[in-house]
Coordinates of C-alpha atoms in Angstrom, one line a residue:
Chain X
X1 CA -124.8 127.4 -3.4
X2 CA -123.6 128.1 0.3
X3 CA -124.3 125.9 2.8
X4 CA -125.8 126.5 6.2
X5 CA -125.7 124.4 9.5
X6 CA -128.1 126.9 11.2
X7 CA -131.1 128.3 10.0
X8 CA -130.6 131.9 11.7
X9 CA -127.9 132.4 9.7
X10 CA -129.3 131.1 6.7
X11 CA -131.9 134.1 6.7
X12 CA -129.3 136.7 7.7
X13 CA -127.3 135.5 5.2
X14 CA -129.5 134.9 2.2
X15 CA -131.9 136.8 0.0
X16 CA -134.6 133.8 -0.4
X17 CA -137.8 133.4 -2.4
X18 CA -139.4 130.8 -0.8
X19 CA -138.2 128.0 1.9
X20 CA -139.5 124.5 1.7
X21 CA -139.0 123.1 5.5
X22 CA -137.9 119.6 5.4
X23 CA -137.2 118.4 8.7
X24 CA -138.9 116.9 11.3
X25 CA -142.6 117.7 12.8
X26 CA -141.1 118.9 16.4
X27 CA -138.9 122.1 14.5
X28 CA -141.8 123.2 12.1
X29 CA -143.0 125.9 14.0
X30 CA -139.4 127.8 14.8
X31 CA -138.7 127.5 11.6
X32 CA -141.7 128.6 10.3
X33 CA -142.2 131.7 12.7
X34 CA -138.5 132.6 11.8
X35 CA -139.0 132.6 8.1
X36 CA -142.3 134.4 8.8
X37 CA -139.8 137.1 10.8
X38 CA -138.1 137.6 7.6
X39 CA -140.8 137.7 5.1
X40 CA -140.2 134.5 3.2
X41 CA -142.8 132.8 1.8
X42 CA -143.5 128.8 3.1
X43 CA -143.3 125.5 2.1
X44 CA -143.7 123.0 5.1
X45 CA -143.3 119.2 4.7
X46 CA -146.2 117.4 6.3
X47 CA -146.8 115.9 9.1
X48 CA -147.4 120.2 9.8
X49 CA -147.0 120.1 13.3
X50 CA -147.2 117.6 16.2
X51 CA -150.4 120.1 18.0
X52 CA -153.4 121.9 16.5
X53 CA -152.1 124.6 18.9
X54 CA -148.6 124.6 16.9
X55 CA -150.8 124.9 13.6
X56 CA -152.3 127.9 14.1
X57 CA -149.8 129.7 15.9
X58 CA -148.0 128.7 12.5
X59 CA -150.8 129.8 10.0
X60 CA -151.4 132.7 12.6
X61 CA -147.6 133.9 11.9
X62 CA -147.5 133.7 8.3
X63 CA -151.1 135.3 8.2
X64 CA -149.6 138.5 10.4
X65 CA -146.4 138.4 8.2
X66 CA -148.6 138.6 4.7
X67 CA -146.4 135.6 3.4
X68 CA -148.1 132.4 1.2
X69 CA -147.8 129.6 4.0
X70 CA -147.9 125.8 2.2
X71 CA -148.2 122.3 3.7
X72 CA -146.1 120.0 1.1
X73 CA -149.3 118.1 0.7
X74 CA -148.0 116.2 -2.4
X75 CA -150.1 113.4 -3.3
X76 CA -152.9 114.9 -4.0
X77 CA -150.7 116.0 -7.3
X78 CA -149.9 112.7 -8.2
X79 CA -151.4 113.0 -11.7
X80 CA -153.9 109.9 -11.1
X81 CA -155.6 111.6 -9.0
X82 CA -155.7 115.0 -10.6
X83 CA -157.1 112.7 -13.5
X84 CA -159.9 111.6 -10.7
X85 CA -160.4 115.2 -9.6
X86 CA -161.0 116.1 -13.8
X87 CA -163.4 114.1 -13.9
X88 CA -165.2 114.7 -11.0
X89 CA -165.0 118.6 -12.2
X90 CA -166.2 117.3 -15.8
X91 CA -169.5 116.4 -14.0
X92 CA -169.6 112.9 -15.8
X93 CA -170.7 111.0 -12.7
X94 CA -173.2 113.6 -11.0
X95 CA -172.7 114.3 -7.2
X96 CA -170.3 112.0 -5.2
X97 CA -171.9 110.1 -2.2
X98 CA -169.2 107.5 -1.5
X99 CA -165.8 107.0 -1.5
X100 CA -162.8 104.4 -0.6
X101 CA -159.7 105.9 -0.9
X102 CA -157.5 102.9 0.2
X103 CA -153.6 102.5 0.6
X104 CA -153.1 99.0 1.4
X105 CA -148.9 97.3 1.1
X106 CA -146.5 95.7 2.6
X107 CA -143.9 97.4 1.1
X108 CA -140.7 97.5 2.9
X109 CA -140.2 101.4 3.9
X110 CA -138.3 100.2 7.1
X111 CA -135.3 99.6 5.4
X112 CA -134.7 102.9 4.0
X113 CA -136.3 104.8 6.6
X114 CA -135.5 103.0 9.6
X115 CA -137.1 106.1 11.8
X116 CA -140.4 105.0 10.3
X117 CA -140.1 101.7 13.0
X118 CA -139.2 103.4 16.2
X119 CA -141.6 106.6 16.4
X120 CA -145.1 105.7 18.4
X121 CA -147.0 106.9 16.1
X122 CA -146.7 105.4 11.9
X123 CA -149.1 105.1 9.5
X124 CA -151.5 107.8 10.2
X125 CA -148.5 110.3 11.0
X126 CA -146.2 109.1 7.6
X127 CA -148.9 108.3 5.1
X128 CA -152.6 108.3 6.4
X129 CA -152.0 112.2 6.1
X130 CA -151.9 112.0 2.7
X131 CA -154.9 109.6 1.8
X132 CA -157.0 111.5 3.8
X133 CA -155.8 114.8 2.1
X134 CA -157.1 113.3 -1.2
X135 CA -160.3 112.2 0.4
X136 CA -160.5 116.0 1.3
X137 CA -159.2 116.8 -2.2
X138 CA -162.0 114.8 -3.6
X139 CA -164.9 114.8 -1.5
X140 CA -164.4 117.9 0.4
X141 CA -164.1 119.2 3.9
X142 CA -164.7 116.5 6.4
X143 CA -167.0 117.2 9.6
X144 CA -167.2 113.7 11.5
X145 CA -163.9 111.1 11.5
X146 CA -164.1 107.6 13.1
X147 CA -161.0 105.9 13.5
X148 CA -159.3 102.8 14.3
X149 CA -155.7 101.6 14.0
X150 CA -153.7 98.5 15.0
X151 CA -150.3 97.0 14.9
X152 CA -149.7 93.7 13.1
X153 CA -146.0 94.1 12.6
X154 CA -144.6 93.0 15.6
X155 CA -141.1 95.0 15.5
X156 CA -142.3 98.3 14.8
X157 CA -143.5 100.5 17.3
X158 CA -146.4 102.6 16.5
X159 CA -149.9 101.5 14.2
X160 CA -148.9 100.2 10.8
X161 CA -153.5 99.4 9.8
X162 CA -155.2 102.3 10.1
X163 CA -159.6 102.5 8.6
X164 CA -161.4 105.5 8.7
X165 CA -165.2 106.4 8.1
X166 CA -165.4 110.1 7.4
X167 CA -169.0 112.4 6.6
X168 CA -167.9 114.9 4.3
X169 CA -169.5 118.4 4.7
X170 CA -171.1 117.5 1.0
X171 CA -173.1 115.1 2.4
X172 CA -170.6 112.2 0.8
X173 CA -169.7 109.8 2.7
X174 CA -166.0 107.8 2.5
X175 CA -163.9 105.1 3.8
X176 CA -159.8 105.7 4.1
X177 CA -158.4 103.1 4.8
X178 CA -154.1 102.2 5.2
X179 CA -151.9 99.3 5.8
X180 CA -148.2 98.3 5.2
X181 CA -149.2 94.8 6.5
X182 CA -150.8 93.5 3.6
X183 CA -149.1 90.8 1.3
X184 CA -150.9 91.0 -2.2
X185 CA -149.9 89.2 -4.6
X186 CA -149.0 91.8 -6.9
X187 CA -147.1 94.6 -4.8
X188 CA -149.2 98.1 -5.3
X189 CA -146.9 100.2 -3.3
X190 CA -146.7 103.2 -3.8
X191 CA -150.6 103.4 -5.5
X192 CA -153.8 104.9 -3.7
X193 CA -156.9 103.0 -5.0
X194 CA -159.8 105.2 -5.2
X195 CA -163.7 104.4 -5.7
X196 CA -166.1 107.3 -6.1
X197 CA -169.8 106.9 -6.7
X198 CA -172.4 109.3 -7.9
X199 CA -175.4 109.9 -8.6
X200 CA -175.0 109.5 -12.5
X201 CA -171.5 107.1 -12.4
X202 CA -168.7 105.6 -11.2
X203 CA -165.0 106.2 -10.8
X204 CA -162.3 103.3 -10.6
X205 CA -159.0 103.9 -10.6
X206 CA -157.5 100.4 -9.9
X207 CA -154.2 98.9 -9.8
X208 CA -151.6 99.6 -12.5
X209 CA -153.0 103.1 -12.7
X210 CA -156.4 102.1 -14.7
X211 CA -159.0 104.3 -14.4
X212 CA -162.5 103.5 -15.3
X213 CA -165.2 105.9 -15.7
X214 CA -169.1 104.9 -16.2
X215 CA -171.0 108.1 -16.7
X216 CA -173.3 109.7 -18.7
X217 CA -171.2 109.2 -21.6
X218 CA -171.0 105.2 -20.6
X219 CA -167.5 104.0 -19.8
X220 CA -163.8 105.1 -20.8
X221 CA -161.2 103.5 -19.4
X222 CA -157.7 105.5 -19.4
X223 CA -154.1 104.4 -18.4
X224 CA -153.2 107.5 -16.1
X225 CA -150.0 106.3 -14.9
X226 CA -147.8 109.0 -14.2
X227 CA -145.0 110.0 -16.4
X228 CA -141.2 108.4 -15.7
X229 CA -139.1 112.0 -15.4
X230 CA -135.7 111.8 -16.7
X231 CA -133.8 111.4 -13.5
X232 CA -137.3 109.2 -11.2
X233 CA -136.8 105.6 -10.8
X234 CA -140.0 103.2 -10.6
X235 CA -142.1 102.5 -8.1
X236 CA -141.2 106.0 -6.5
X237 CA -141.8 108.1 -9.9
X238 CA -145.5 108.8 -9.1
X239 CA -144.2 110.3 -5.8
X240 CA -141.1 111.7 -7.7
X241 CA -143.9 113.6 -10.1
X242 CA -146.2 115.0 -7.7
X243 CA -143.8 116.7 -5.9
X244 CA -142.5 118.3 -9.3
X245 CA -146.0 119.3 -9.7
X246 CA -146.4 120.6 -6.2
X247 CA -143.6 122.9 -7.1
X248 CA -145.7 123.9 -10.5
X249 CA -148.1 125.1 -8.3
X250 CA -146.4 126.4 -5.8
X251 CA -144.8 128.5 -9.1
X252 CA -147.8 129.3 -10.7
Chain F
X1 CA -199.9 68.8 -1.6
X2 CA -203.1 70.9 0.0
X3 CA -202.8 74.3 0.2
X4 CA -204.0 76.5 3.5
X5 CA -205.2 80.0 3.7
X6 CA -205.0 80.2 7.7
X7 CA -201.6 78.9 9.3
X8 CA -203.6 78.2 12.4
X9 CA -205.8 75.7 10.5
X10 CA -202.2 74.1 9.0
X11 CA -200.6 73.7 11.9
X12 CA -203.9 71.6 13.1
X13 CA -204.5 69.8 9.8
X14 CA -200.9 68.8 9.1
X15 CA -198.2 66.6 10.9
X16 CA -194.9 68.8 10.1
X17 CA -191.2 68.4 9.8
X18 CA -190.4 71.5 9.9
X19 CA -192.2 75.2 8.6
X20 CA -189.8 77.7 6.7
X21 CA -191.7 80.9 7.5
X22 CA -191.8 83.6 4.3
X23 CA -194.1 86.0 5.1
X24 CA -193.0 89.7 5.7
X25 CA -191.5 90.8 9.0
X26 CA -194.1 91.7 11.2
X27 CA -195.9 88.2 11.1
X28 CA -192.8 86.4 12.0
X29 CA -193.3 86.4 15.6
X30 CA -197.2 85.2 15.8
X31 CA -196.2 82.6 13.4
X32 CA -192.9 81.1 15.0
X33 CA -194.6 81.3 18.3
X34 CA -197.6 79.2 16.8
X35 CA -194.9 76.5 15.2
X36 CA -193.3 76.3 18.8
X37 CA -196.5 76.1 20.6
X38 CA -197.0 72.7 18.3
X39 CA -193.3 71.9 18.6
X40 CA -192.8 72.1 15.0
X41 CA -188.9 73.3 13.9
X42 CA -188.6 76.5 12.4
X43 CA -186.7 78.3 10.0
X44 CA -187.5 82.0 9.2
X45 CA -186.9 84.2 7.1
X46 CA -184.9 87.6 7.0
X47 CA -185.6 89.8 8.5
X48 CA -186.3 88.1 12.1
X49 CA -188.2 90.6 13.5
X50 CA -189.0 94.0 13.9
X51 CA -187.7 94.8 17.2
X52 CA -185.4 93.2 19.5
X53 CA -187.9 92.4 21.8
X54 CA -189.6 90.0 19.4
X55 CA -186.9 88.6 18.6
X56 CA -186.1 87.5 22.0
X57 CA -189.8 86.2 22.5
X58 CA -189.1 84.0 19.3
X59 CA -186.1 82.7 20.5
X60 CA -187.5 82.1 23.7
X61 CA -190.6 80.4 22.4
X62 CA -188.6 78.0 20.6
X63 CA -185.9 77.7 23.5
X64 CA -189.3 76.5 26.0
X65 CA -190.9 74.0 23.2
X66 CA -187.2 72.6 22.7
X67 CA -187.3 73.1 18.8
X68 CA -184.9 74.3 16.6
X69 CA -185.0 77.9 15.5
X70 CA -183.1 79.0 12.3
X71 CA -182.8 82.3 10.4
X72 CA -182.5 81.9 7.0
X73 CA -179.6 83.9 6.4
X74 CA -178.6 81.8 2.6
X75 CA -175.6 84.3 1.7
X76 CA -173.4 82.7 3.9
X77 CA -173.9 79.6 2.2
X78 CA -172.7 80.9 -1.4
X79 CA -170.5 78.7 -2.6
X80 CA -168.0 81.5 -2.6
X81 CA -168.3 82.7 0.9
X82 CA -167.9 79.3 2.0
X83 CA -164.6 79.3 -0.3
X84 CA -163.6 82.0 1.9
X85 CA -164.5 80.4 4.5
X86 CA -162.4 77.8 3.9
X87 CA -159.2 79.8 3.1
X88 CA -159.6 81.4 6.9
X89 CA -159.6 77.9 8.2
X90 CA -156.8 76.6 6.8
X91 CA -154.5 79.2 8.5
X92 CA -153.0 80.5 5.3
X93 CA -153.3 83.7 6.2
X94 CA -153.1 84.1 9.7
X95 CA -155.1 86.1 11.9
X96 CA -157.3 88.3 10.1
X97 CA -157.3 91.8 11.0
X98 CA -159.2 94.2 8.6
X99 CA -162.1 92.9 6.1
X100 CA -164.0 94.9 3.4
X101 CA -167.4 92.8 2.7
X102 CA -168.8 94.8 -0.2
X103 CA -172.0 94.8 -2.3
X104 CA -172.6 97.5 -4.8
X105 CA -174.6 97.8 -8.1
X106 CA -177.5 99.3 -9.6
X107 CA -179.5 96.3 -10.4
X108 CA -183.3 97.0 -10.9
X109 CA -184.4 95.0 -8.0
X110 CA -187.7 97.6 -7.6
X111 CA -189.3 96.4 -11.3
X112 CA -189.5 92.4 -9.3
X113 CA -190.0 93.5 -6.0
X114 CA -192.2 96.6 -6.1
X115 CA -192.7 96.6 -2.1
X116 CA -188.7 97.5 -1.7
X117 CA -189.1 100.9 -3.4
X118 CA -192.1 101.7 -0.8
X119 CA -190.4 100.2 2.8
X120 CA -189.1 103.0 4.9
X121 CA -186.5 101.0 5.4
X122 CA -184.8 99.5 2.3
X123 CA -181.2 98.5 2.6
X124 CA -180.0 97.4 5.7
X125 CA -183.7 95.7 6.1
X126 CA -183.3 93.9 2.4
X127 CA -180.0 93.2 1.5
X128 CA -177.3 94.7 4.4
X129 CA -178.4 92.4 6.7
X130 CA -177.0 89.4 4.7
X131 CA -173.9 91.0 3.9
X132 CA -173.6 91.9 7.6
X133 CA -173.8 88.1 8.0
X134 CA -171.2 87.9 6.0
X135 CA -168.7 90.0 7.9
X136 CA -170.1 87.8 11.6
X137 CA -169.6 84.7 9.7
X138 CA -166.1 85.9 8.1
X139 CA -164.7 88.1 11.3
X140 CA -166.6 86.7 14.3
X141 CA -168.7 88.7 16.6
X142 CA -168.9 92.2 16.4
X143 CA -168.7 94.5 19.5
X144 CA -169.7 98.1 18.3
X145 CA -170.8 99.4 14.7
X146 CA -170.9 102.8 13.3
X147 CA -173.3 103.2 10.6
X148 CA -174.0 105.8 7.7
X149 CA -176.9 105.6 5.4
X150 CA -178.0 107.7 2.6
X151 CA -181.2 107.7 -0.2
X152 CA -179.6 108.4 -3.5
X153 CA -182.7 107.3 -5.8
X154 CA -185.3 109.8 -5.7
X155 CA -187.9 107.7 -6.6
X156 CA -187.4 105.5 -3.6
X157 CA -188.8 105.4 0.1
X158 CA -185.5 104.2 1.7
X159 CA -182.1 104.3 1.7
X160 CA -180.5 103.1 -0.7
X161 CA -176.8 103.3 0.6
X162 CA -175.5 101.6 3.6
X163 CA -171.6 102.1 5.0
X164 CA -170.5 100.4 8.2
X165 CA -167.4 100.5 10.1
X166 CA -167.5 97.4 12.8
X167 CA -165.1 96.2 15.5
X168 CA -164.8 92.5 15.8
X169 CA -164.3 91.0 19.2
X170 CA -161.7 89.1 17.7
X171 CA -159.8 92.3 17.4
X172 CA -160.2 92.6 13.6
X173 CA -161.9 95.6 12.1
X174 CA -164.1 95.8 9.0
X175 CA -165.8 97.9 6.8
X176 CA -169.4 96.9 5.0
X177 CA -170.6 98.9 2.3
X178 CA -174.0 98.3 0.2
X179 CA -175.6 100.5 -2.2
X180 CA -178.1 99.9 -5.1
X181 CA -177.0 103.3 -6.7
X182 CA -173.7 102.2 -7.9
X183 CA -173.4 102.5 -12.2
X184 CA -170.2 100.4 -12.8
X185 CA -169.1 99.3 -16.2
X186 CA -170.0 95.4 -15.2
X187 CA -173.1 94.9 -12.9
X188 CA -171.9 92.5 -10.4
X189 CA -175.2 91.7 -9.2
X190 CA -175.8 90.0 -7.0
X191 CA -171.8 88.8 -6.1
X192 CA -170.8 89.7 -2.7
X193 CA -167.5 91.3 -3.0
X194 CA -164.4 90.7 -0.3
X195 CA -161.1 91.8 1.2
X196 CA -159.5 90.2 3.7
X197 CA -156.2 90.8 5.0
X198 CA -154.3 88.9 7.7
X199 CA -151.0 88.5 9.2
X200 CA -149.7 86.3 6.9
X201 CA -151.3 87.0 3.6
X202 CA -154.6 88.1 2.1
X203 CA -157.8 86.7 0.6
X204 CA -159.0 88.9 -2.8
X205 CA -162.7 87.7 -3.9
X206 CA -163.1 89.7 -6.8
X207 CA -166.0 90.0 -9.6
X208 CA -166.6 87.0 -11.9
X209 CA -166.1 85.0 -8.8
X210 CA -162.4 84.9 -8.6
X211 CA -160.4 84.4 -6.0
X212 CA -156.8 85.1 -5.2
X213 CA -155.2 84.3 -2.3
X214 CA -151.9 85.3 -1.2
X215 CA -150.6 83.4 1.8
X216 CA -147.9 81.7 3.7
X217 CA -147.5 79.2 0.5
X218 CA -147.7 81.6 -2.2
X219 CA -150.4 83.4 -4.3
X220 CA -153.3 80.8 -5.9
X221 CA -156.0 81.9 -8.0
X222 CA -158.9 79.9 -8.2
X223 CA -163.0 80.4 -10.0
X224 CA -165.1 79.9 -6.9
X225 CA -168.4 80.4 -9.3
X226 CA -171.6 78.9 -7.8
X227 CA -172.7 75.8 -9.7
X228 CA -175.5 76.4 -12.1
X229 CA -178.5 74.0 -10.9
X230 CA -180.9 72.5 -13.5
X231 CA -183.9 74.5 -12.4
X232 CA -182.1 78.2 -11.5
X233 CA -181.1 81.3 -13.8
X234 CA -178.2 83.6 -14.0
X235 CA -177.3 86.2 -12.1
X236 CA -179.5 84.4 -9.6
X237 CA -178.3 81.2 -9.7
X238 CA -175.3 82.3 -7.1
X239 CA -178.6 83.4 -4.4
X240 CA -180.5 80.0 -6.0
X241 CA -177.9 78.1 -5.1
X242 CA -176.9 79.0 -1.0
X243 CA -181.0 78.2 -0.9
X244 CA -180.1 75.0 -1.4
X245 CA -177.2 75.1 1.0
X246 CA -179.0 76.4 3.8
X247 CA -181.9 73.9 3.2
X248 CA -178.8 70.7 3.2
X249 CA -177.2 72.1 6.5
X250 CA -181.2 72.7 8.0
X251 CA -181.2 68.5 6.8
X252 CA -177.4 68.0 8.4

């Protein structure tokens, strides 16, 4: 594989099948207007892009260009929560009305990514993203968001807490809620706790990857921890899976 | 002990400690103002009052005839909130900044208190008030709430499902959440469940009663369970028990 220092010459230089943009928020949208230019399809990491203008000028380009445009969105194929999402899909617990999707740690992610205490915005912009894209996975479109965020950490620089209370165009209602300021005893990084209640049951997906169902069928209660791949390292392998998955679908 | 079918003719018949009003909402205020008028201490029950405007004449009754007005808000006074309570005061965790004060089951409280299933009202009115108490007593005064409600039981008048968001003017934010149409595997009726994290650890009260907290000297676990008096029941005996409470701080 040939290396390139410049992404121009990367696309003059290379027949590609897909890209998958990895860099910062601020060059999304060159990059993803030039591989639009030359017909390659799109993966973006998130956070998409720093403006909703940006966004759509981005989806706009790829739209014009015919090419598959994709926000790396990976935790929503963490396999816990595609176990959630099955059973939601298996009707065991009715329709949804409430959810807490929660992300709370004080995992050290300074240390290895020391840009993550300098930039003015944190938690929402790194991980809230991604909770809220499995509330949106799980409950649906959202059409009302309330927000509010502080900083407990005093040598960071942007919002480390971040709670949300979201209506969901289903007419379920949920609670999102991060931190990377809370000491628990037992260290749940990197797991999203989720709650989901319905009209016939409940969903529980608790520490340690247990999930607890109480449906029509009475409860089950599953380990759905992700799987260890060959060359994943714990606590990361539930990120390390989801973005093999991500790729699966991207595939498929 | 004589018994009285008119309050009117008890207040002239009798020379009173105190009254502890239990009549529904709408009589409160024609029955605290009648225990000020004969300077007679008063506790009432939840809910004070209909409006806000009666419950400023109550207060204002009492406030003229220089006798002590009370609202009987017992879940406070749970054995186990008080444990919280306790934890905050010691400073083990710091300065709290995000609470979850949660109540949720799907305990048949309609079969012994048929009125509930007809009240327009039903929740917030019944049982959200208490565990809003609980988040005031817990985080301090709140400055601005956000509220979503929902009726999940058909055969119900009210709502059934109550989820808050609230700013604290201590700078803390938290999250309330009641419903009566949550299945789970273990009815945790009637336990009040609670997060709080602060900046230097957290307080876990979890179902069963137990208690983890995780602070500036490590993590202890402890059983907070209520005490099970002589004359009370289970699950009730944890509600049994803060009447009690309530009635020995009224005495203190």
């Amino acid at each position: 594989a040939k290396r390139y220092t410049d992404a121009a010459e990367l696309f003059a230089g290379e027949s590609l099948d897909f890209v998958d943009i990895a860099t910062t928020a601020p060059s999304h949208r060159p990059l993803v207007e030039m591989a639009a230019a030359h017909r390659v399809p799109v993966i973006c990491q998130k956070p998409f892009a720093p403006t909703l203008a940006d966004a759509k000028a981005m989806v706009r380009a790829c739209a014009q260009a015919g090419v598959p445009l994709m926000v790396h969105e990976n935790f929503r194929w963490q396999s816990p929560i595609q176990a959630v999402r099955a059973v939601l899909d298996s009707g065991e617990i009715g329709t949804s009305f409430f959810g807490r999707i929660s992300f709370r740690s004080a995992y050290d992610v300074f240390s290895g990514q020391p840009y993550l205490a300098t930039g003015k915005r944190f938690i929402i912009e790194d991980l809230g993203i991604h909770v809220l894209d499995i509330a949106r996975f799980l409950l649906g479109d959202v059409s009302t968001i309330t927000t509010r965020t502080a900083r407990i950490n005093p040598s960071i620089a942007g919002e480390d807490v971040a709670t949300m209370l979201m209506d969901h165009k289903s007419g379920a209602t949920s609670v999102v809620d991060c931190s990377y300021a809370t000491k628990l005893a037992t260290e749940p990084f990197p797991e999203t706790l989720i709650e989901i209640d319905g009209s016939d049951g409940t969903i529980r997906l608790a520490q340690g990857y247990r999930l607890t169902v109480t449906g029509r069928n009475g409860t089950v209660v599953t380990d759905v921890s992700p799987p260890l791949l060959p060359w994943a390292s714990r606590p990361w392998h539930n990120i390390q899976e989801s973005v093999v998955a991500i790729q699966q679908h991207w595939v498929d």
